[in-house]
PDB file of N, CA and C in Angstrom:
ATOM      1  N   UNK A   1      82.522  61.227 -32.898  1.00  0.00           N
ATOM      2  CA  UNK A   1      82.563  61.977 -31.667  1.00  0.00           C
ATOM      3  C   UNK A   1      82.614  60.984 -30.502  1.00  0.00           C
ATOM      4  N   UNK A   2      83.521  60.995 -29.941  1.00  0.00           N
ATOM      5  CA  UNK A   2      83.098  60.314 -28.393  1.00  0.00           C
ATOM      6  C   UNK A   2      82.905  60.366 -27.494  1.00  0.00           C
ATOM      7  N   UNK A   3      83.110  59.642 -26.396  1.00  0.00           N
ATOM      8  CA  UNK A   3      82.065  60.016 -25.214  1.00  0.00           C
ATOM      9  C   UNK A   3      82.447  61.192 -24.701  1.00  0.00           C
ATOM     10  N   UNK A   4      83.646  61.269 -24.576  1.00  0.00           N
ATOM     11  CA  UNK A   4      84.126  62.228 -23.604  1.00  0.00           C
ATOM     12  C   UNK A   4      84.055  63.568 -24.249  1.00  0.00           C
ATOM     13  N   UNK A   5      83.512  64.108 -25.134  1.00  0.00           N
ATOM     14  CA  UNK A   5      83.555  65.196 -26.336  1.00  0.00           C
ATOM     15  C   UNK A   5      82.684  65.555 -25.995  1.00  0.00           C
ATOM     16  N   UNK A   6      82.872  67.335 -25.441  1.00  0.00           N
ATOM     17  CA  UNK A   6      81.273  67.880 -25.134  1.00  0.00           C
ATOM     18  C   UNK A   6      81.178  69.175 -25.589  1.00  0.00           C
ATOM     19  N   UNK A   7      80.074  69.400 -26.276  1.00  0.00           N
ATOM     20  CA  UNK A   7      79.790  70.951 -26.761  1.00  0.00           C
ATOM     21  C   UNK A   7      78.970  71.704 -25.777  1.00  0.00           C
ATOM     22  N   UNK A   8      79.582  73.021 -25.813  1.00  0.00           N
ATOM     23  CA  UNK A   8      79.330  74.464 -24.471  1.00  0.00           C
ATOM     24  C   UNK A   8      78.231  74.851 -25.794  1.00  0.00           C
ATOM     25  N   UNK A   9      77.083  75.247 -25.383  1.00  0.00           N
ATOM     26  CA  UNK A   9      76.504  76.010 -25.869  1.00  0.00           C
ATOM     27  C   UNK A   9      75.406  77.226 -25.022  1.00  0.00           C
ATOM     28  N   UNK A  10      75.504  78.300 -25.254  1.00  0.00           N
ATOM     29  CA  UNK A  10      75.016  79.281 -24.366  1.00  0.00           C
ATOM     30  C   UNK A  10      73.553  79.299 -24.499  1.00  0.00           C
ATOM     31  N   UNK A  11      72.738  79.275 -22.810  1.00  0.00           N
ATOM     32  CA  UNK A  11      71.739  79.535 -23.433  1.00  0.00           C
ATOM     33  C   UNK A  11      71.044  80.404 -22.240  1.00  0.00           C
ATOM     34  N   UNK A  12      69.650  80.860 -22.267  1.00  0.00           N
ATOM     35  CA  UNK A  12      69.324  81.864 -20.988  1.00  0.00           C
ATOM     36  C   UNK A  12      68.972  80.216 -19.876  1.00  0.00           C
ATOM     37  N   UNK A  13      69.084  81.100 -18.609  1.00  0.00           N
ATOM     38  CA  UNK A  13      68.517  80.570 -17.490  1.00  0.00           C
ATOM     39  C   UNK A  13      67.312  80.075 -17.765  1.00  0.00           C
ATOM     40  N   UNK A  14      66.264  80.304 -17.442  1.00  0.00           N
ATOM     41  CA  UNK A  14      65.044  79.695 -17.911  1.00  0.00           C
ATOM     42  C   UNK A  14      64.901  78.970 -18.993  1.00  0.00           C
ATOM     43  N   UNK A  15      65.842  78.208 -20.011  1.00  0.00           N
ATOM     44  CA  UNK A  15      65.548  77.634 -20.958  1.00  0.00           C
ATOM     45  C   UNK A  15      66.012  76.143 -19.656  1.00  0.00           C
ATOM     46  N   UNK A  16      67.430  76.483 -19.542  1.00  0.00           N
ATOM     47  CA  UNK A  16      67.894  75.603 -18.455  1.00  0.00           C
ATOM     48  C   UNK A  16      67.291  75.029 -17.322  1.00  0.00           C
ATOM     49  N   UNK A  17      66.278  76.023 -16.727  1.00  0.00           N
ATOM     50  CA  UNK A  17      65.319  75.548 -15.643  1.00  0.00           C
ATOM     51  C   UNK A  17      64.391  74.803 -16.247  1.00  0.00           C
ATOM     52  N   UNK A  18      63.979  74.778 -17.446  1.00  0.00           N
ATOM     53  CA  UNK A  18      62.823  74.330 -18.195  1.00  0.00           C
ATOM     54  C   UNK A  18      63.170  72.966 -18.040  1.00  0.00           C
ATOM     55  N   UNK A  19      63.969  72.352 -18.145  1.00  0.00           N
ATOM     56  CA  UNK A  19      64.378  70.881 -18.418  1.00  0.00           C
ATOM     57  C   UNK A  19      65.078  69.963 -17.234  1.00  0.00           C
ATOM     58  N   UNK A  20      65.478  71.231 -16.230  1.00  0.00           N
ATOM     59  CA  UNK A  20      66.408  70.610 -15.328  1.00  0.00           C
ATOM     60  C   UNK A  20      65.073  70.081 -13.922  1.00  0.00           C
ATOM     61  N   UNK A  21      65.267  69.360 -13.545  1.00  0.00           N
ATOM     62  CA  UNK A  21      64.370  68.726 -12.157  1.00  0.00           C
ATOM     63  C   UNK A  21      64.752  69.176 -11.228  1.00  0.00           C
ATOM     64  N   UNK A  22      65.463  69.654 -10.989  1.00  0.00           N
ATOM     65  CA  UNK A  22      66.289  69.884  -9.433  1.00  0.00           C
ATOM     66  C   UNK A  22      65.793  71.461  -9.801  1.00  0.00           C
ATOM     67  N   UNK A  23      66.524  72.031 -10.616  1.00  0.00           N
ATOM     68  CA  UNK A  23      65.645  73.965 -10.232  1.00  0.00           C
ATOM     69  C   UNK A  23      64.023  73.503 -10.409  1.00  0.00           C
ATOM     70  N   UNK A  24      63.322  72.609 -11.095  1.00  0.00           N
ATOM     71  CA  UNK A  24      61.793  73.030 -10.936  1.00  0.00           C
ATOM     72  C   UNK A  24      61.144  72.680  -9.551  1.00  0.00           C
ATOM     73  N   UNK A  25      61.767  71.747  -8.822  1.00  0.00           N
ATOM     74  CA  UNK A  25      61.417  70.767  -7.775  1.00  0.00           C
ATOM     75  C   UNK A  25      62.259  71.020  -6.805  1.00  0.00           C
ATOM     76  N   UNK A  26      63.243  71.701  -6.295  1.00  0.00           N
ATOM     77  CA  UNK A  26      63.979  71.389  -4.580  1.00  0.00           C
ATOM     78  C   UNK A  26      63.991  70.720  -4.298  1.00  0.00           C
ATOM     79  N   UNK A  27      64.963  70.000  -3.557  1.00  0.00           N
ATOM     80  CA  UNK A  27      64.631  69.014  -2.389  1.00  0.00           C
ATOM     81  C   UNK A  27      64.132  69.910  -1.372  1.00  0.00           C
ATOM     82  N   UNK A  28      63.136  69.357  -0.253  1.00  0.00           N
ATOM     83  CA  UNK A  28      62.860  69.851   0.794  1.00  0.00           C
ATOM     84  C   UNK A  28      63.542  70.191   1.894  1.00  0.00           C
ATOM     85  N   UNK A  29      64.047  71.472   2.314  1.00  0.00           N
ATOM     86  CA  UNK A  29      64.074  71.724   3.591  1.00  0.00           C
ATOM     87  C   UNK A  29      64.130  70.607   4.692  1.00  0.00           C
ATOM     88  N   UNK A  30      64.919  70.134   5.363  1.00  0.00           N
ATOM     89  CA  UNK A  30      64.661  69.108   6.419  1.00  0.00           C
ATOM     90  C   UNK A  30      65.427  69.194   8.140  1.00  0.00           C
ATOM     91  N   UNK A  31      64.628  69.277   8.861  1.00  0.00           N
ATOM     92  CA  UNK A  31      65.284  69.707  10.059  1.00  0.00           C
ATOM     93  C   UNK A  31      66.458  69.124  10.695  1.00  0.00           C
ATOM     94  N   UNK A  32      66.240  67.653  10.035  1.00  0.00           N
ATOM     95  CA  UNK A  32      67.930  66.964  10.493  1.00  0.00           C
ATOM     96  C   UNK A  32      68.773  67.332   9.637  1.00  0.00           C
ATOM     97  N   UNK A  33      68.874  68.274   9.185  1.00  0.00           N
ATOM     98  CA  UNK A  33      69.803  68.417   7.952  1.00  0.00           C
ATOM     99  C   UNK A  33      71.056  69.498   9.279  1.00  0.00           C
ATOM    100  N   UNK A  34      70.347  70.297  10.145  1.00  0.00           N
ATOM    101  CA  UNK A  34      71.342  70.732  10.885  1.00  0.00           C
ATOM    102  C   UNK A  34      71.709  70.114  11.801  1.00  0.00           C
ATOM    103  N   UNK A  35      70.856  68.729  12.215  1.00  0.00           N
ATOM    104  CA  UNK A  35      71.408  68.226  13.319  1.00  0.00           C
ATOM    105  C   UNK A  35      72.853  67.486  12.885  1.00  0.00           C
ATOM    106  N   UNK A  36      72.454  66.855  11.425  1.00  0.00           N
ATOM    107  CA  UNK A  36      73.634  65.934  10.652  1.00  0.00           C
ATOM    108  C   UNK A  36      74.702  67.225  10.788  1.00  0.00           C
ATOM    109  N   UNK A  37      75.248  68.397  10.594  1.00  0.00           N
ATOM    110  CA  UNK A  37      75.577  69.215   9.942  1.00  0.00           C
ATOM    111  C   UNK A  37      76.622  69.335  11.398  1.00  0.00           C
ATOM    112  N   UNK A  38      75.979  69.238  12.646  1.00  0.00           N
ATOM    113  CA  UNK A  38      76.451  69.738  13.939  1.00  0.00           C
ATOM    114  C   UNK A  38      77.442  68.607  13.995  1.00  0.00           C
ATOM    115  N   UNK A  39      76.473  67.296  13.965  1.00  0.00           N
ATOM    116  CA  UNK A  39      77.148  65.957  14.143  1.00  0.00           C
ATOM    117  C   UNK A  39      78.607  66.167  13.435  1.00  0.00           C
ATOM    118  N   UNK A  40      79.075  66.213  12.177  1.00  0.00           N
ATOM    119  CA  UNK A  40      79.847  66.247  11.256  1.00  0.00           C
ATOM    120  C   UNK A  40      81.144  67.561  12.113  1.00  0.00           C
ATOM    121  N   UNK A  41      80.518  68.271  13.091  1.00  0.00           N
ATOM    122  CA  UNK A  41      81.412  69.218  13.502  1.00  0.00           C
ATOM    123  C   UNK A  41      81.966  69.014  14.903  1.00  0.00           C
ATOM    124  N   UNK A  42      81.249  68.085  15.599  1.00  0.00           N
ATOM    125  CA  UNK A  42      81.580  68.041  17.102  1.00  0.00           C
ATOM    126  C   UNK A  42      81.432  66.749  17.756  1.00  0.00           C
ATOM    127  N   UNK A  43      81.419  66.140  16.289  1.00  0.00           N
ATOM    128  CA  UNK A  43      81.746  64.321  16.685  1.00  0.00           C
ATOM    129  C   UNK A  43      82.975  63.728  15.691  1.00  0.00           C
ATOM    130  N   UNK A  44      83.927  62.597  15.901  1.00  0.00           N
ATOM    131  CA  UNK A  44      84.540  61.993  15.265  1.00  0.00           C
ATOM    132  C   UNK A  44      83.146  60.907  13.938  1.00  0.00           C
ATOM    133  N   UNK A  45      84.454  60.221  13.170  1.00  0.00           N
ATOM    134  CA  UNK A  45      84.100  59.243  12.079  1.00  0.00           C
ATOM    135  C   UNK A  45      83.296  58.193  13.264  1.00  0.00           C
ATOM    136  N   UNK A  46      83.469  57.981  13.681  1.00  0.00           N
ATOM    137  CA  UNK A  46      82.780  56.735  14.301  1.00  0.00           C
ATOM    138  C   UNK A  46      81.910  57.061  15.349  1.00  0.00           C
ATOM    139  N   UNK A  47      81.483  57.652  15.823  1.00  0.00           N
ATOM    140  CA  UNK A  47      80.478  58.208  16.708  1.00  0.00           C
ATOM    141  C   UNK A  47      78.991  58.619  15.360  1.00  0.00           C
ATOM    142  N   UNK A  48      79.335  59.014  14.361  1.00  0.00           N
ATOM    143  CA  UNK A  48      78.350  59.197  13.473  1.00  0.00           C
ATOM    144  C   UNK A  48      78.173  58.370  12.898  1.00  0.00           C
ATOM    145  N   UNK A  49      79.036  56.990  12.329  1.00  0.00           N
ATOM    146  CA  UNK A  49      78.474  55.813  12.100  1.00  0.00           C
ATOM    147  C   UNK A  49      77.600  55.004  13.092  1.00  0.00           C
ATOM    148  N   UNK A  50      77.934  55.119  14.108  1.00  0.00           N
ATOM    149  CA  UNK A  50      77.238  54.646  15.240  1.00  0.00           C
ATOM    150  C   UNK A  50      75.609  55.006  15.170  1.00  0.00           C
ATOM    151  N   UNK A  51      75.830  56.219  15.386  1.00  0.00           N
ATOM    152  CA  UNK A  51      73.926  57.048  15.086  1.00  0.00           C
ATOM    153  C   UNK A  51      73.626  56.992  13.831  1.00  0.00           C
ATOM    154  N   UNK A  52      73.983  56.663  12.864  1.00  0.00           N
ATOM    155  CA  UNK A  52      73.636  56.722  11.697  1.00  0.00           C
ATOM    156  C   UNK A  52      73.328  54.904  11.302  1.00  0.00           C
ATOM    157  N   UNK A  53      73.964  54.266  11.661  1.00  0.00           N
ATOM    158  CA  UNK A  53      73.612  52.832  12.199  1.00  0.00           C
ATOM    159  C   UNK A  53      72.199  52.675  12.983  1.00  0.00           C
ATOM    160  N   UNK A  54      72.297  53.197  14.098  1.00  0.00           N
ATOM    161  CA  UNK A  54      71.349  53.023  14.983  1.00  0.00           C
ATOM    162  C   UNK A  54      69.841  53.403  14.451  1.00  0.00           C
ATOM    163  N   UNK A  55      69.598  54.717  13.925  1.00  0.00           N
ATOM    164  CA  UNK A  55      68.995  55.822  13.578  1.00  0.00           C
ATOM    165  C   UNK A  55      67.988  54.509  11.529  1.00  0.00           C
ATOM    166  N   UNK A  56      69.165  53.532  11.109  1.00  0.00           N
ATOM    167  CA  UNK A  56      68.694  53.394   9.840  1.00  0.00           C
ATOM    168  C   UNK A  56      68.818  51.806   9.672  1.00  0.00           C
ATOM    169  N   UNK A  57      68.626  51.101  10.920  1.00  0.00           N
ATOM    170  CA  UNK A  57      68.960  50.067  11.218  1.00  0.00           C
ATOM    171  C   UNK A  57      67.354  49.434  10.893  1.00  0.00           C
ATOM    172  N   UNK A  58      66.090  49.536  11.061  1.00  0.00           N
ATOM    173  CA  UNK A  58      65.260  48.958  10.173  1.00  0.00           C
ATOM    174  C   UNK A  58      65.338  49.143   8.772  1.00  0.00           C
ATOM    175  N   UNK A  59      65.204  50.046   8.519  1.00  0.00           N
ATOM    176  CA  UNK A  59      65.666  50.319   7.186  1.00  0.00           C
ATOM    177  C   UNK A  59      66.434  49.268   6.776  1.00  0.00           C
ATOM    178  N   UNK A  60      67.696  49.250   7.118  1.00  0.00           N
ATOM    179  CA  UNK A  60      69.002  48.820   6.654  1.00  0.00           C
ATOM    180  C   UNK A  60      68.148  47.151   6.834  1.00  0.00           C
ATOM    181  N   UNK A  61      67.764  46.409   7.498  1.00  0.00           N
ATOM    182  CA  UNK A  61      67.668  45.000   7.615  1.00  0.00           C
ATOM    183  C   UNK A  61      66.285  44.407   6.947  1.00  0.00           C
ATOM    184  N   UNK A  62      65.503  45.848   6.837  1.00  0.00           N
ATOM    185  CA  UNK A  62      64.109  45.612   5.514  1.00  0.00           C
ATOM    186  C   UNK A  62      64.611  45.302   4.143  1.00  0.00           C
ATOM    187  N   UNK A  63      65.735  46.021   3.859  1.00  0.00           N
ATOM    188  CA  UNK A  63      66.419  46.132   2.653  1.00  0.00           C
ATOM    189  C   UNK A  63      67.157  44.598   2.407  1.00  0.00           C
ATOM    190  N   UNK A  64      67.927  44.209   2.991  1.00  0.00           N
ATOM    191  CA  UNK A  64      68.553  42.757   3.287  1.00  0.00           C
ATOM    192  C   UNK A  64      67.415  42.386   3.134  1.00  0.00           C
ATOM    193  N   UNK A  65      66.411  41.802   3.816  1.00  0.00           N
ATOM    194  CA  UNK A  65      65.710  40.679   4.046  1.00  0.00           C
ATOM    195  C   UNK A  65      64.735  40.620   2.532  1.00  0.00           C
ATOM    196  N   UNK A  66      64.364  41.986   1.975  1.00  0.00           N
ATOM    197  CA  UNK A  66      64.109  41.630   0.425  1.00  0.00           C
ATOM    198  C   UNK A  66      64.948  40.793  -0.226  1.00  0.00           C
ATOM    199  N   UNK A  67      65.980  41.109  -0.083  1.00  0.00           N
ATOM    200  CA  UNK A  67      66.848  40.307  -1.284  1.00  0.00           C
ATOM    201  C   UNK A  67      67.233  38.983  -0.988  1.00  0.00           C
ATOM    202  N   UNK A  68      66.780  38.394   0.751  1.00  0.00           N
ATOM    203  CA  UNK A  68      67.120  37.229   0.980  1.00  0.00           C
ATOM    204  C   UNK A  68      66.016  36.116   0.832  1.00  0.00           C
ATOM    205  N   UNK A  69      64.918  36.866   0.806  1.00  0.00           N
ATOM    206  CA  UNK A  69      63.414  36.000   0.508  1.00  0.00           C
ATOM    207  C   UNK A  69      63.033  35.794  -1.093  1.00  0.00           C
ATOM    208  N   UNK A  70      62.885  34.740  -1.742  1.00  0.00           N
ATOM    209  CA  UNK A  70      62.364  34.412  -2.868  1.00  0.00           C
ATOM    210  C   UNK A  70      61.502  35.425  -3.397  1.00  0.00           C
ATOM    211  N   UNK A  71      61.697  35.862  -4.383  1.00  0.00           N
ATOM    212  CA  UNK A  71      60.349  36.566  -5.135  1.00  0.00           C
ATOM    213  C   UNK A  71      58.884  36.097  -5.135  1.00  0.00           C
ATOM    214  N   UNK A  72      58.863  34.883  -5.381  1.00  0.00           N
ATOM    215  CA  UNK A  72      57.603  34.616  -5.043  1.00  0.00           C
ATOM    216  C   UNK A  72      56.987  34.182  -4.277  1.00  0.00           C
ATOM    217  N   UNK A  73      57.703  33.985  -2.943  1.00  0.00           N
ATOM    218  CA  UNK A  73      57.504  34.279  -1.412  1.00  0.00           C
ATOM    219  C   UNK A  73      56.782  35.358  -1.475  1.00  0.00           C
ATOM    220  N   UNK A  74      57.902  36.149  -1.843  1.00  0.00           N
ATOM    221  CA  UNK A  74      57.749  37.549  -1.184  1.00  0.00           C
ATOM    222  C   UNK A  74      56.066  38.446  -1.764  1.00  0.00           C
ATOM    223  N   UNK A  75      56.122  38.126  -3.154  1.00  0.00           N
ATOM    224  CA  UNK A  75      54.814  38.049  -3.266  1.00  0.00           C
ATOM    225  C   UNK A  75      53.297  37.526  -2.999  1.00  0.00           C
ATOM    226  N   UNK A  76      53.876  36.167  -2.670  1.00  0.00           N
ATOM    227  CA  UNK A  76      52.554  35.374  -1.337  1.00  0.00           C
ATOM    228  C   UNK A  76      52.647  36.152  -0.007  1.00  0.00           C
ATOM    229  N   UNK A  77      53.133  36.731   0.209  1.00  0.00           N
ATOM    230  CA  UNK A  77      53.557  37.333   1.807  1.00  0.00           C
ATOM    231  C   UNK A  77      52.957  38.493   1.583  1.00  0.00           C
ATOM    232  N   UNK A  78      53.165  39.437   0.939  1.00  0.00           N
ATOM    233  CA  UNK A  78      52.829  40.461   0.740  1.00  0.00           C
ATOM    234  C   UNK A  78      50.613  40.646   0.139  1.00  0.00           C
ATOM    235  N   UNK A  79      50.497  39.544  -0.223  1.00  0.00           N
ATOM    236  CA  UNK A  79      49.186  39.127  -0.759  1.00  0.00           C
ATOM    237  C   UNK A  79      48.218  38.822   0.603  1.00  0.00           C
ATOM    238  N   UNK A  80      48.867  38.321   1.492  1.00  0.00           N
ATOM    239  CA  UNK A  80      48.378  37.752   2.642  1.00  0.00           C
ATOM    240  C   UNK A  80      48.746  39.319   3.416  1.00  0.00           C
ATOM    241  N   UNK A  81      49.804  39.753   3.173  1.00  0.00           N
ATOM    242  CA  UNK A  81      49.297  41.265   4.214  1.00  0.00           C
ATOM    243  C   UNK A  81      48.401  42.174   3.994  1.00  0.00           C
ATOM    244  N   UNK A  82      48.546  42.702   2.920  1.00  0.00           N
ATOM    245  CA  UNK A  82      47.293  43.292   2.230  1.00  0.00           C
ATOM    246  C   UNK A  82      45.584  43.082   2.420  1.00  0.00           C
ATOM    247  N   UNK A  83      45.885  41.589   2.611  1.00  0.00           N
ATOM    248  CA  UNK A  83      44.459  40.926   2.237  1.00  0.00           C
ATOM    249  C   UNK A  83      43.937  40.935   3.753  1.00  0.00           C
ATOM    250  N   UNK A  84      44.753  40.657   4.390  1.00  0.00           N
ATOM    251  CA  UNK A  84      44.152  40.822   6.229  1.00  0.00           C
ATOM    252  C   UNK A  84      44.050  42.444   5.758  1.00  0.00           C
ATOM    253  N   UNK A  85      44.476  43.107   6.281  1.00  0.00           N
ATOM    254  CA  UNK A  85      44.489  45.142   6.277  1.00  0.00           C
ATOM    255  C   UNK A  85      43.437  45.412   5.812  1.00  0.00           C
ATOM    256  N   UNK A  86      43.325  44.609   4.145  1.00  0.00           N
ATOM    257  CA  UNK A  86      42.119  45.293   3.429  1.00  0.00           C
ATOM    258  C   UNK A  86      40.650  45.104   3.776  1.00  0.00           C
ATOM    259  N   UNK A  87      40.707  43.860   4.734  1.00  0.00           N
ATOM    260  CA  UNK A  87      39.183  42.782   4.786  1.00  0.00           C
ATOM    261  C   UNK A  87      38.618  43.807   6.483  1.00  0.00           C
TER     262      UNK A  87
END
């Protein structure tokens, strides 16, 4: 059988919810979900990269700067933040 070979088999709803994560759990409701939604209708491609840049831009340079610091930097660094916070 290979990969691409798939068997349909019928079964009730609730057997299906039983296993699936997404029907037991939702994602949450989120209020920017209409602001994104407006954006997408009454702005161009680049006006929403712009705010979407702006808006995820720590994010975006927390993420970089993990992968540019040594691991075990990053673990002395993180030992020394903790350890001030916790004392």
């Amino acid at each position: 059988m290979g990969l691409l070979d798939l068997t349909c088999e019928k079964i009730m709803v609730q057997q299906a919810v039983e296993y699936n994560a997404q029907l037991n759990h939702p994602s949450e409701y989120k209020e920017c979900r209409e602001t994104r939604a407006a954006e997408y209708d009454n702005f161009d491609y680049s006006a929403i990269k712009k705010t979407f840049e702006k808006t995820h831009l720590k994010k975006n340079l927390l993420g970089r700067v993990k992968y540019i610091v040594p691991t075990p930097l990053r673990r002395i660094l993180l030992k020394i933040r903790y350890y001030k916070h916790g004392s």
